[in-house]
XYZ file of C-alpha atoms in Angstrom:
591
model
C 68.393 158.119 85.861
C 71.482 158.082 83.749
C 73.908 155.302 84.159
C 77.180 153.883 82.366
C 76.476 150.947 80.461
C 78.751 147.950 81.026
C 80.446 146.592 77.998
C 83.132 143.935 77.604
C 85.231 146.150 75.001
C 88.554 147.876 74.495
C 88.277 151.398 72.968
C 84.801 152.317 72.220
C 85.986 153.592 68.694
C 87.458 150.085 67.744
C 84.436 147.948 68.547
C 83.428 147.441 64.948
C 86.917 146.395 63.674
C 87.406 144.016 66.597
C 84.131 142.472 65.929
C 84.989 141.658 62.208
C 88.264 140.416 63.372
C 86.538 137.820 65.527
C 83.880 137.072 63.207
C 86.366 136.025 60.361
C 88.546 133.925 62.765
C 85.221 132.062 63.836
C 83.832 131.483 60.227
C 86.335 130.343 57.559
C 84.228 131.197 54.861
C 84.375 134.983 55.531
C 87.073 137.648 54.668
C 87.547 141.283 55.205
C 89.073 144.359 53.424
C 92.308 145.812 54.740
C 92.432 149.280 54.167
C 92.379 152.852 55.947
C 90.282 152.801 58.907
C 87.025 153.808 57.270
C 86.880 150.514 55.297
C 84.754 148.022 57.379
C 83.770 145.380 54.755
C 83.124 141.503 55.212
C 83.060 139.450 52.100
C 82.837 135.871 50.883
C 86.420 134.443 50.971
C 85.621 132.587 47.816
C 84.784 135.320 45.512
C 87.069 137.540 43.353
C 85.077 140.327 41.737
C 86.575 140.210 38.318
C 85.755 136.422 37.899
C 82.542 136.086 39.719
C 79.754 134.491 37.422
C 76.886 135.200 39.563
C 74.915 138.543 40.658
C 76.517 139.821 43.755
C 74.104 140.850 46.574
C 75.428 143.483 49.102
C 73.718 144.952 52.207
C 74.799 146.961 55.053
C 74.283 149.789 57.527
C 75.369 150.758 60.920
C 76.864 148.319 63.231
C 75.352 147.327 66.512
C 72.729 145.313 64.664
C 74.844 142.041 64.758
C 74.647 139.454 63.469
C 73.129 141.720 60.689
C 74.606 142.080 58.378
C 78.115 140.680 58.296
C 76.553 137.214 59.807
C 74.520 136.848 56.671
C 77.559 136.823 54.337
C 77.843 133.407 52.572
C 77.028 131.379 49.580
C 73.321 131.420 49.157
C 72.900 134.840 50.928
C 75.143 138.104 50.756
C 78.122 138.406 48.792
C 79.344 141.059 51.062
C 78.290 143.423 53.988
C 79.453 146.984 54.452
C 79.812 148.244 58.016
C 79.633 151.653 59.368
C 80.276 152.714 62.760
C 77.522 152.183 65.471
C 74.218 153.175 64.493
C 76.009 155.253 61.596
C 75.735 154.489 57.783
C 78.733 153.174 56.103
C 80.214 155.869 53.874
C 80.698 155.878 50.081
C 84.306 154.661 49.958
C 83.368 151.651 52.044
C 80.492 150.647 49.761
C 82.590 151.232 46.719
C 85.258 149.118 48.089
C 82.751 146.201 48.497
C 81.190 146.490 45.252
C 84.654 146.651 43.547
C 85.727 143.579 45.697
C 82.838 141.117 44.695
C 81.011 142.312 41.729
C 81.756 140.748 38.391
C 80.047 140.715 34.860
C 76.678 139.780 35.909
C 76.472 143.062 38.126
C 75.324 143.672 41.893
C 72.124 144.135 43.782
C 72.332 146.537 46.795
C 69.836 145.853 49.613
C 69.187 149.020 51.556
C 67.278 149.582 54.631
C 65.051 152.628 54.412
C 67.134 155.273 56.380
C 68.157 158.443 54.988
C 71.880 157.803 55.640
C 71.781 154.595 53.965
C 69.740 155.689 51.014
C 72.163 158.549 50.294
C 75.471 156.815 50.753
C 74.427 153.713 49.038
C 72.755 155.793 46.267
C 75.976 157.898 45.831
C 78.103 154.754 45.680
C 75.854 153.078 43.137
C 76.147 156.137 40.741
C 79.734 156.258 41.165
C 80.052 152.284 40.439
C 77.748 152.732 37.341
C 80.196 155.326 36.162
C 82.997 152.853 36.483
C 81.207 150.575 34.287
C 79.452 148.171 36.961
C 75.911 147.011 36.533
C 74.107 147.956 39.744
C 70.591 147.862 40.837
C 68.976 148.722 44.408
C 66.075 147.829 46.519
C 64.790 149.562 49.412
C 63.429 147.793 52.302
C 60.884 149.575 54.607
C 58.953 146.993 56.540
C 57.906 148.936 59.650
C 54.395 148.633 60.547
C 54.463 150.298 63.821
C 53.859 154.018 63.015
C 51.299 155.684 60.770
C 51.485 155.680 57.093
C 54.067 157.761 55.273
C 55.455 160.895 57.096
C 57.423 163.480 55.246
C 59.942 161.910 52.946
C 61.179 159.334 55.225
C 58.551 156.690 55.072
C 58.685 153.214 56.660
C 61.843 151.976 58.580
C 63.837 149.124 57.462
C 63.725 146.274 60.072
C 64.376 142.715 60.482
C 62.282 141.732 57.541
C 65.436 142.888 55.602
C 66.981 139.539 56.505
C 64.364 137.480 54.714
C 64.685 139.832 51.737
C 68.547 139.082 51.697
C 67.806 135.310 51.842
C 65.518 135.487 48.771
C 67.814 137.628 46.922
C 70.851 135.430 47.644
C 69.320 132.319 46.792
C 68.078 133.687 43.455
C 71.343 134.919 42.677
C 72.870 131.638 43.536
C 70.572 129.966 41.097
C 72.160 131.918 38.449
C 69.451 134.500 37.635
C 70.240 137.838 35.898
C 70.271 140.925 37.870
C 66.897 142.008 36.641
C 65.329 138.735 37.791
C 67.225 138.939 41.262
C 66.073 142.632 41.452
C 62.426 141.423 40.646
C 62.537 138.870 43.164
C 63.981 140.904 46.010
C 61.440 143.843 45.210
C 58.782 141.259 45.411
C 59.885 140.061 48.810
C 60.084 143.391 50.143
C 56.513 144.310 49.463
C 55.012 141.228 51.238
C 56.681 141.700 54.509
C 55.598 143.486 57.655
C 57.460 144.003 61.149
C 56.879 145.721 64.388
C 58.957 145.673 67.404
C 58.441 145.790 71.276
C 61.089 146.849 73.676
C 61.344 146.662 77.564
C 64.666 148.867 77.491
C 66.736 151.287 75.386
C 69.915 149.996 73.996
C 73.523 150.836 75.681
C 75.917 152.506 73.230
C 79.651 151.604 73.791
C 81.445 154.381 75.708
C 78.298 156.388 76.213
C 75.984 157.322 79.255
C 72.405 155.559 78.786
C 69.295 157.073 80.033
C 66.407 154.326 80.986
C 63.706 156.710 79.816
C 61.291 153.884 79.788
C 61.622 153.268 83.567
C 60.445 150.339 85.585
C 57.358 148.340 84.610
C 57.090 150.031 81.014
C 57.394 148.980 77.600
C 57.467 150.827 74.369
C 55.759 149.637 71.024
C 57.566 150.302 67.803
C 60.779 151.541 69.352
C 63.306 152.015 66.625
C 66.236 149.766 66.285
C 68.552 152.786 66.898
C 66.569 153.848 69.865
C 64.091 156.253 68.233
C 60.957 156.832 69.999
C 58.080 154.371 69.139
C 54.390 154.515 68.786
C 53.488 154.528 72.558
C 54.797 153.756 75.786
C 52.666 151.463 78.083
C 52.704 149.357 81.215
C 54.529 145.969 80.789
C 51.980 143.215 79.618
C 51.911 139.402 79.542
C 53.650 138.195 76.216
C 50.210 136.798 75.035
C 48.778 140.407 75.006
C 51.853 141.861 73.526
C 52.045 139.484 70.720
C 48.399 139.771 70.149
C 48.722 143.577 69.618
C 51.815 143.377 67.475
C 50.085 140.873 65.057
C 46.944 142.979 64.718
C 49.114 146.145 63.899
C 50.946 144.191 61.222
C 47.840 142.843 59.847
C 45.769 145.893 60.107
C 43.480 146.601 57.271
C 43.504 150.181 58.014
C 47.065 150.693 57.167
C 47.171 147.665 54.704
C 50.792 147.530 54.814
C 51.007 143.889 53.620
C 48.833 142.035 51.361
C 47.962 139.246 53.818
C 44.307 138.105 54.191
C 42.668 135.185 56.024
C 43.370 131.870 54.438
C 46.859 133.045 53.209
C 50.197 131.177 54.058
C 52.965 132.954 55.807
C 56.463 132.962 57.303
C 57.074 134.018 60.625
C 60.245 135.465 62.247
C 60.603 136.282 65.857
C 63.655 138.371 66.118
C 65.492 139.264 69.436
C 66.653 142.782 69.836
C 69.989 141.723 71.662
C 68.984 141.457 75.163
C 66.236 138.910 75.067
C 67.147 135.521 76.153
C 65.951 132.495 73.937
C 63.303 131.420 76.303
C 61.213 134.488 75.900
C 61.870 134.247 72.139
C 60.571 131.000 72.016
C 57.565 131.786 74.194
C 56.761 134.599 71.769
C 57.032 132.332 68.656
C 54.929 129.625 70.140
C 52.084 132.112 70.995
C 52.398 133.932 67.588
C 51.977 130.692 65.666
C 48.811 129.927 67.638
C 47.428 133.264 67.294
C 48.164 133.511 63.464
C 46.237 129.984 63.188
C 43.219 130.569 65.423
C 42.570 134.161 65.463
C 43.818 135.177 61.926
C 42.925 132.118 59.958
C 46.642 131.938 58.498
C 48.829 128.868 57.860
C 52.302 129.160 59.069
C 54.557 127.506 56.724
C 58.109 128.595 58.387
C 59.073 129.982 61.819
C 62.569 131.417 62.348
C 63.252 132.248 65.887
C 66.459 133.866 67.083
C 68.527 137.243 67.117
C 68.908 138.332 63.359
C 68.799 142.209 63.356
C 69.546 143.529 66.942
C 69.889 146.748 68.608
C 72.923 146.067 70.725
C 71.561 144.909 74.178
C 68.025 146.159 73.696
C 65.448 143.851 75.638
C 62.632 143.188 73.624
C 61.716 141.467 70.101
C 60.207 141.999 66.878
C 57.768 140.023 64.745
C 58.001 139.861 61.006
C 55.431 138.235 58.744
C 55.941 137.501 55.195
C 53.363 136.119 52.715
C 54.505 132.802 51.581
C 54.055 130.851 48.324
C 56.038 128.193 46.659
C 58.606 130.432 45.101
C 59.467 132.457 48.186
C 59.552 128.901 50.269
C 61.992 127.589 47.682
C 64.340 130.485 48.165
C 64.097 130.563 51.955
C 64.790 126.594 51.957
C 67.707 127.044 49.551
C 71.145 125.926 51.091
C 73.424 128.788 52.377
C 76.757 129.103 54.071
C 75.698 132.216 55.892
C 76.840 131.542 59.448
C 73.759 133.309 61.298
C 71.073 131.829 59.183
C 69.513 129.169 61.186
C 71.349 126.153 59.863
C 74.513 124.347 60.943
C 78.029 125.771 60.585
C 80.750 123.678 58.757
C 84.297 123.924 57.584
C 87.591 124.055 59.369
C 89.143 127.288 60.446
C 92.443 127.952 58.920
C 95.293 128.708 61.384
C 95.382 132.332 60.240
C 93.612 134.781 58.148
C 95.211 137.354 55.832
C 93.372 140.378 55.168
C 92.573 141.120 51.476
C 93.859 144.383 50.247
C 91.380 146.902 49.165
C 90.665 146.956 45.570
C 91.962 149.716 43.707
C 89.504 152.589 42.368
C 88.688 152.079 38.687
C 89.938 155.386 37.912
C 93.595 155.725 36.275
C 93.731 159.407 37.257
C 96.400 159.919 40.027
C 95.136 162.254 42.949
C 97.090 165.386 43.243
C 99.065 165.427 46.648
C 98.117 168.708 48.309
C 100.523 170.580 50.918
C 99.650 173.644 52.912
C 101.595 176.587 51.668
C 104.456 177.597 53.792
C 103.416 181.389 53.590
C 99.712 182.123 53.642
C 98.167 185.319 51.649
C 95.530 187.490 53.223
C 92.977 185.308 52.019
C 94.565 182.292 53.341
C 94.978 183.725 56.815
C 91.175 184.868 56.905
C 90.317 181.215 55.612
C 92.193 179.712 58.525
C 90.656 181.772 61.186
C 87.013 181.012 59.798
C 87.742 177.289 59.501
C 89.567 176.983 63.009
C 86.795 178.930 64.590
C 83.831 176.798 63.223
C 85.515 173.491 63.889
C 86.373 174.449 67.483
C 82.781 175.515 68.073
C 81.479 172.149 67.149
C 83.868 170.531 69.333
C 82.548 172.897 72.187
C 78.949 171.957 71.138
C 79.382 168.102 71.302
C 77.651 167.279 74.337
C 74.767 169.854 73.776
C 74.260 168.427 70.242
C 74.091 165.083 71.607
C 71.689 165.830 74.280
C 69.309 167.619 71.737
C 69.788 164.499 69.325
C 68.993 162.289 72.338
C 65.557 163.847 72.482
C 64.729 163.782 68.800
C 67.085 161.261 67.202
C 69.393 158.568 68.129
C 71.801 160.954 70.133
C 74.897 160.811 68.125
C 74.885 164.175 66.341
C 77.498 165.789 68.431
C 79.654 162.990 68.459
C 79.450 162.697 64.649
C 80.139 166.321 64.178
C 83.087 166.145 66.622
C 84.768 163.544 64.440
C 84.186 165.851 61.432
C 85.634 168.977 63.403
C 88.614 167.237 64.681
C 89.771 165.842 61.393
C 89.366 169.334 59.862
C 91.800 170.725 62.399
C 94.161 167.974 61.853
C 93.992 168.031 58.184
C 94.392 171.887 57.900
C 97.825 171.547 59.592
C 99.039 169.260 56.752
C 97.232 169.507 53.459
C 94.629 172.422 53.146
C 95.930 174.995 50.441
C 94.409 177.648 52.096
C 95.633 180.183 49.530
C 93.407 178.419 47.000
C 89.846 178.774 48.525
C 87.975 176.409 46.214
C 90.588 173.390 46.675
C 90.367 174.058 50.505
C 86.401 173.695 50.517
C 87.247 170.485 48.404
C 89.571 169.148 50.909
C 87.034 170.037 53.989
C 84.594 167.974 52.223
C 87.332 165.059 51.775
C 87.922 165.286 55.731
C 84.373 165.128 56.556
C 83.628 162.380 53.990
C 86.412 160.339 55.733
C 85.259 160.310 59.164
C 81.878 161.136 59.742
C 79.711 158.832 57.896
C 75.912 158.682 58.220
C 73.479 161.014 57.077
C 75.358 164.272 58.430
C 78.516 162.990 56.816
C 76.994 162.396 53.277
C 75.015 165.812 53.331
C 78.131 167.780 54.385
C 80.098 166.213 51.524
C 77.544 167.063 49.261
C 77.255 170.482 50.657
C 81.278 171.099 50.333
C 81.488 169.373 46.914
C 78.707 171.592 45.437
C 80.381 174.750 46.758
C 83.799 173.472 45.368
C 82.193 173.108 42.027
C 80.694 176.608 41.923
C 83.796 178.186 43.314
C 86.131 176.366 40.613
C 84.259 178.360 37.824
C 86.130 181.470 38.731
C 90.078 182.208 39.084
C 89.488 185.037 41.402
C 86.807 184.582 44.236
C 84.719 187.522 45.163
C 82.126 187.926 47.933
C 79.380 187.357 45.362
C 80.971 184.039 44.335
C 80.862 182.876 47.923
C 77.206 183.715 48.061
C 76.674 181.863 44.674
C 78.579 178.749 46.101
C 76.475 178.593 49.244
C 73.393 178.918 47.312
C 74.583 176.168 45.044
C 75.646 173.822 48.144
C 72.217 174.508 49.913
C 70.238 173.563 46.484
C 72.538 170.349 46.188
C 71.670 169.174 49.681
C 68.014 169.777 49.000
C 67.929 167.862 45.763
C 69.694 164.878 47.093
C 68.542 164.685 50.588
C 64.890 165.474 49.664
C 64.353 168.241 52.378
C 63.184 171.952 51.779
C 62.582 174.823 54.210
C 60.436 173.919 57.055
C 61.406 170.135 57.269
C 63.177 170.758 60.583
C 66.663 170.019 59.058
C 70.019 171.715 58.688
C 68.582 173.402 55.620
C 66.389 175.652 58.067
C 69.623 177.207 59.123
C 71.451 177.138 55.704
C 68.509 178.713 53.658
C 68.219 181.865 55.826
C 71.981 182.205 55.647
C 72.082 182.002 52.018
C 69.222 184.216 51.357
C 70.332 186.789 53.920
C 73.695 186.907 52.303
C 72.614 187.407 48.681
C 69.916 189.938 49.716
C 72.583 192.014 51.713
C 74.872 192.064 48.984
C 72.174 193.044 46.466
C 71.256 195.988 48.740
C 74.762 197.312 48.461
C 75.991 196.173 52.055
C 79.702 195.702 52.326
C 80.650 192.174 52.223
C 81.732 191.632 56.028
C 78.328 193.318 57.204
C 76.501 190.857 54.799
C 78.248 187.859 56.273
C 77.567 189.040 59.759
C 73.972 189.476 58.997
C 73.747 186.162 57.259
C 75.305 184.612 60.457
C 72.536 186.174 62.465
C 69.827 184.579 60.250
C 71.476 181.264 60.486
C 70.986 181.396 64.220
C 67.646 182.499 64.305
C 66.665 179.841 61.553
C 68.102 177.063 63.686
C 66.261 178.239 66.818
C 62.977 178.283 64.905
C 63.107 174.550 64.147
C 62.106 174.041 67.937
C 58.659 174.961 66.679
C 58.484 172.849 63.348
C 57.211 169.506 62.899
C 59.959 167.090 61.269
C 59.169 165.693 57.840
C 62.473 164.200 57.189
C 65.272 161.871 58.910
C 64.775 160.030 62.145
C 62.989 162.949 63.909
C 60.173 162.457 61.530
C 59.206 159.427 63.681
C 58.960 161.461 66.922
C 55.965 163.032 68.258
C 55.294 166.843 68.361
C 55.512 167.058 72.156
C 58.975 165.600 72.220
C 60.147 167.762 69.256
C 59.099 171.003 70.734
C 61.552 170.184 73.726
C 64.639 170.816 71.511
C 65.854 172.279 68.337
C 67.015 170.142 65.454
C 70.665 169.364 66.364
C 71.683 169.450 62.539
C 70.473 172.880 62.327
C 72.089 174.058 65.623
C 75.417 172.550 64.433
C 75.371 174.597 61.310
C 74.397 177.713 63.259
C 77.261 177.133 65.517
C 80.154 176.626 63.034
C 78.615 179.334 60.731
C 78.246 181.861 63.091
C 81.767 181.420 64.979
C 83.315 181.423 61.394
C 81.681 184.844 60.776
C 82.847 186.325 63.883
C 86.294 185.143 63.266
C 86.440 186.872 59.780
C 85.442 189.997 61.452
C 88.194 189.958 64.074
C 90.665 188.984 61.603
C 89.718 191.829 59.167
C 89.457 194.467 61.890
C 92.821 193.673 63.415
């Protein structure tokens, strides 16, 4: 049964910005960057990157997990947190703004939860920052113990154990250690943590209808923090049995995810997922400590109970175990002013908070201002028709894409693609130089990068940037060069995203299109016929994903039975805009 979740919000599109505004008014040690809407960065108010004499520690990810990660910004923990939209990875420009704002000569460590979108966006930002002269290192945290070992290229998800890694890294940075030393301590911490979650309900996204697929009397083991299906759905059990199952899974010698054995010392974190009362969390903590001592022979040195990394209002909790030693405990006990680490809050709130301006790019090159030409040539008219048709088709497919993604992912593919398509239509009216195909492709990528975010946003940005680079090699663009550009774009997405044909991704639509286009041209087909044939191949490729097992992205955590109920939404989105563009080109050329 579907229902509209009740939320005390204004516009669902403004929830992250308004959250930040309230956060910095509440805690005087926090500040935020002020810039175009895509910049959502919370940072220490006392840090200026050019003069900061310690290693900066940055983490981030999609919003909806509060207090993570902005609530852990403060002396002794994070230097800055980069926030994406709800359950959507922050985009590259926001990450770069955060790096530039707080990174001094000692460098910066990026702590990244193991999700494809986070890895791609933080990775691209790290490379850009390095090219500007910053010293950057990264650590990937994947502490999930709920699912079987590594599936495809996705690996273990980053969960609440990430907060403990942040504390260790932040304390070592505050102690004045070098970037290499901070990285080593953070990597060590990430390798000795295991986490598993249990949920009684799925989360309710702002402004969206939620289906309670668990139903009454049911619970889900290993449910993802974005609502991804977990390991199993079972009948609701007493908390004693739930805690026992979770601890056995984390400490299992079959998976051997963390190096904890009988006689070791551990740190315990019981983390509420957003909709669990403190009473229930404390009950779980008490039972967990007892079971760890009596059943597993472990000494519990520290217990942290509360809501650290949530999933909006999901009912349930996760348990994290971390192997403890003297050095780890020193880092965890080190003082911090991060407001949501379990210590007291101090400091008077100033009467007003003035936003810090976004730091300028390290590049001295002035960006060229592009303007839509007053008169379009034949190529411009055809290109305009193709772009408009493709974007409008994505807008029409919004709800269907969300429906498919709700079955195999986190349910926002259509909404994410809708933002990109809407931005493309708006920007095309003003700034696309349609008589210059290469620059138009580049501008489409810029539109997408600005508004989409997440895995889809960065992959489409890579797709259009690679196509642009190939098209720029020639002054006159022929059908053969369009085919070469598509091939280069597909190869770039595969290179940086890690997926290949058969992984149940957007590439399973793009690769058949690219191959068919080149083969048809090689066989002597006229360009329009070749384009139309490739558009039929893109649709067939997308529909075939329904019979594929996922080996990349969040779908790789989903069972084969669920996957078979829907095609890959990313591939279907590609099929939608590609086919619509081909038909629009046909109609334009034949009229």
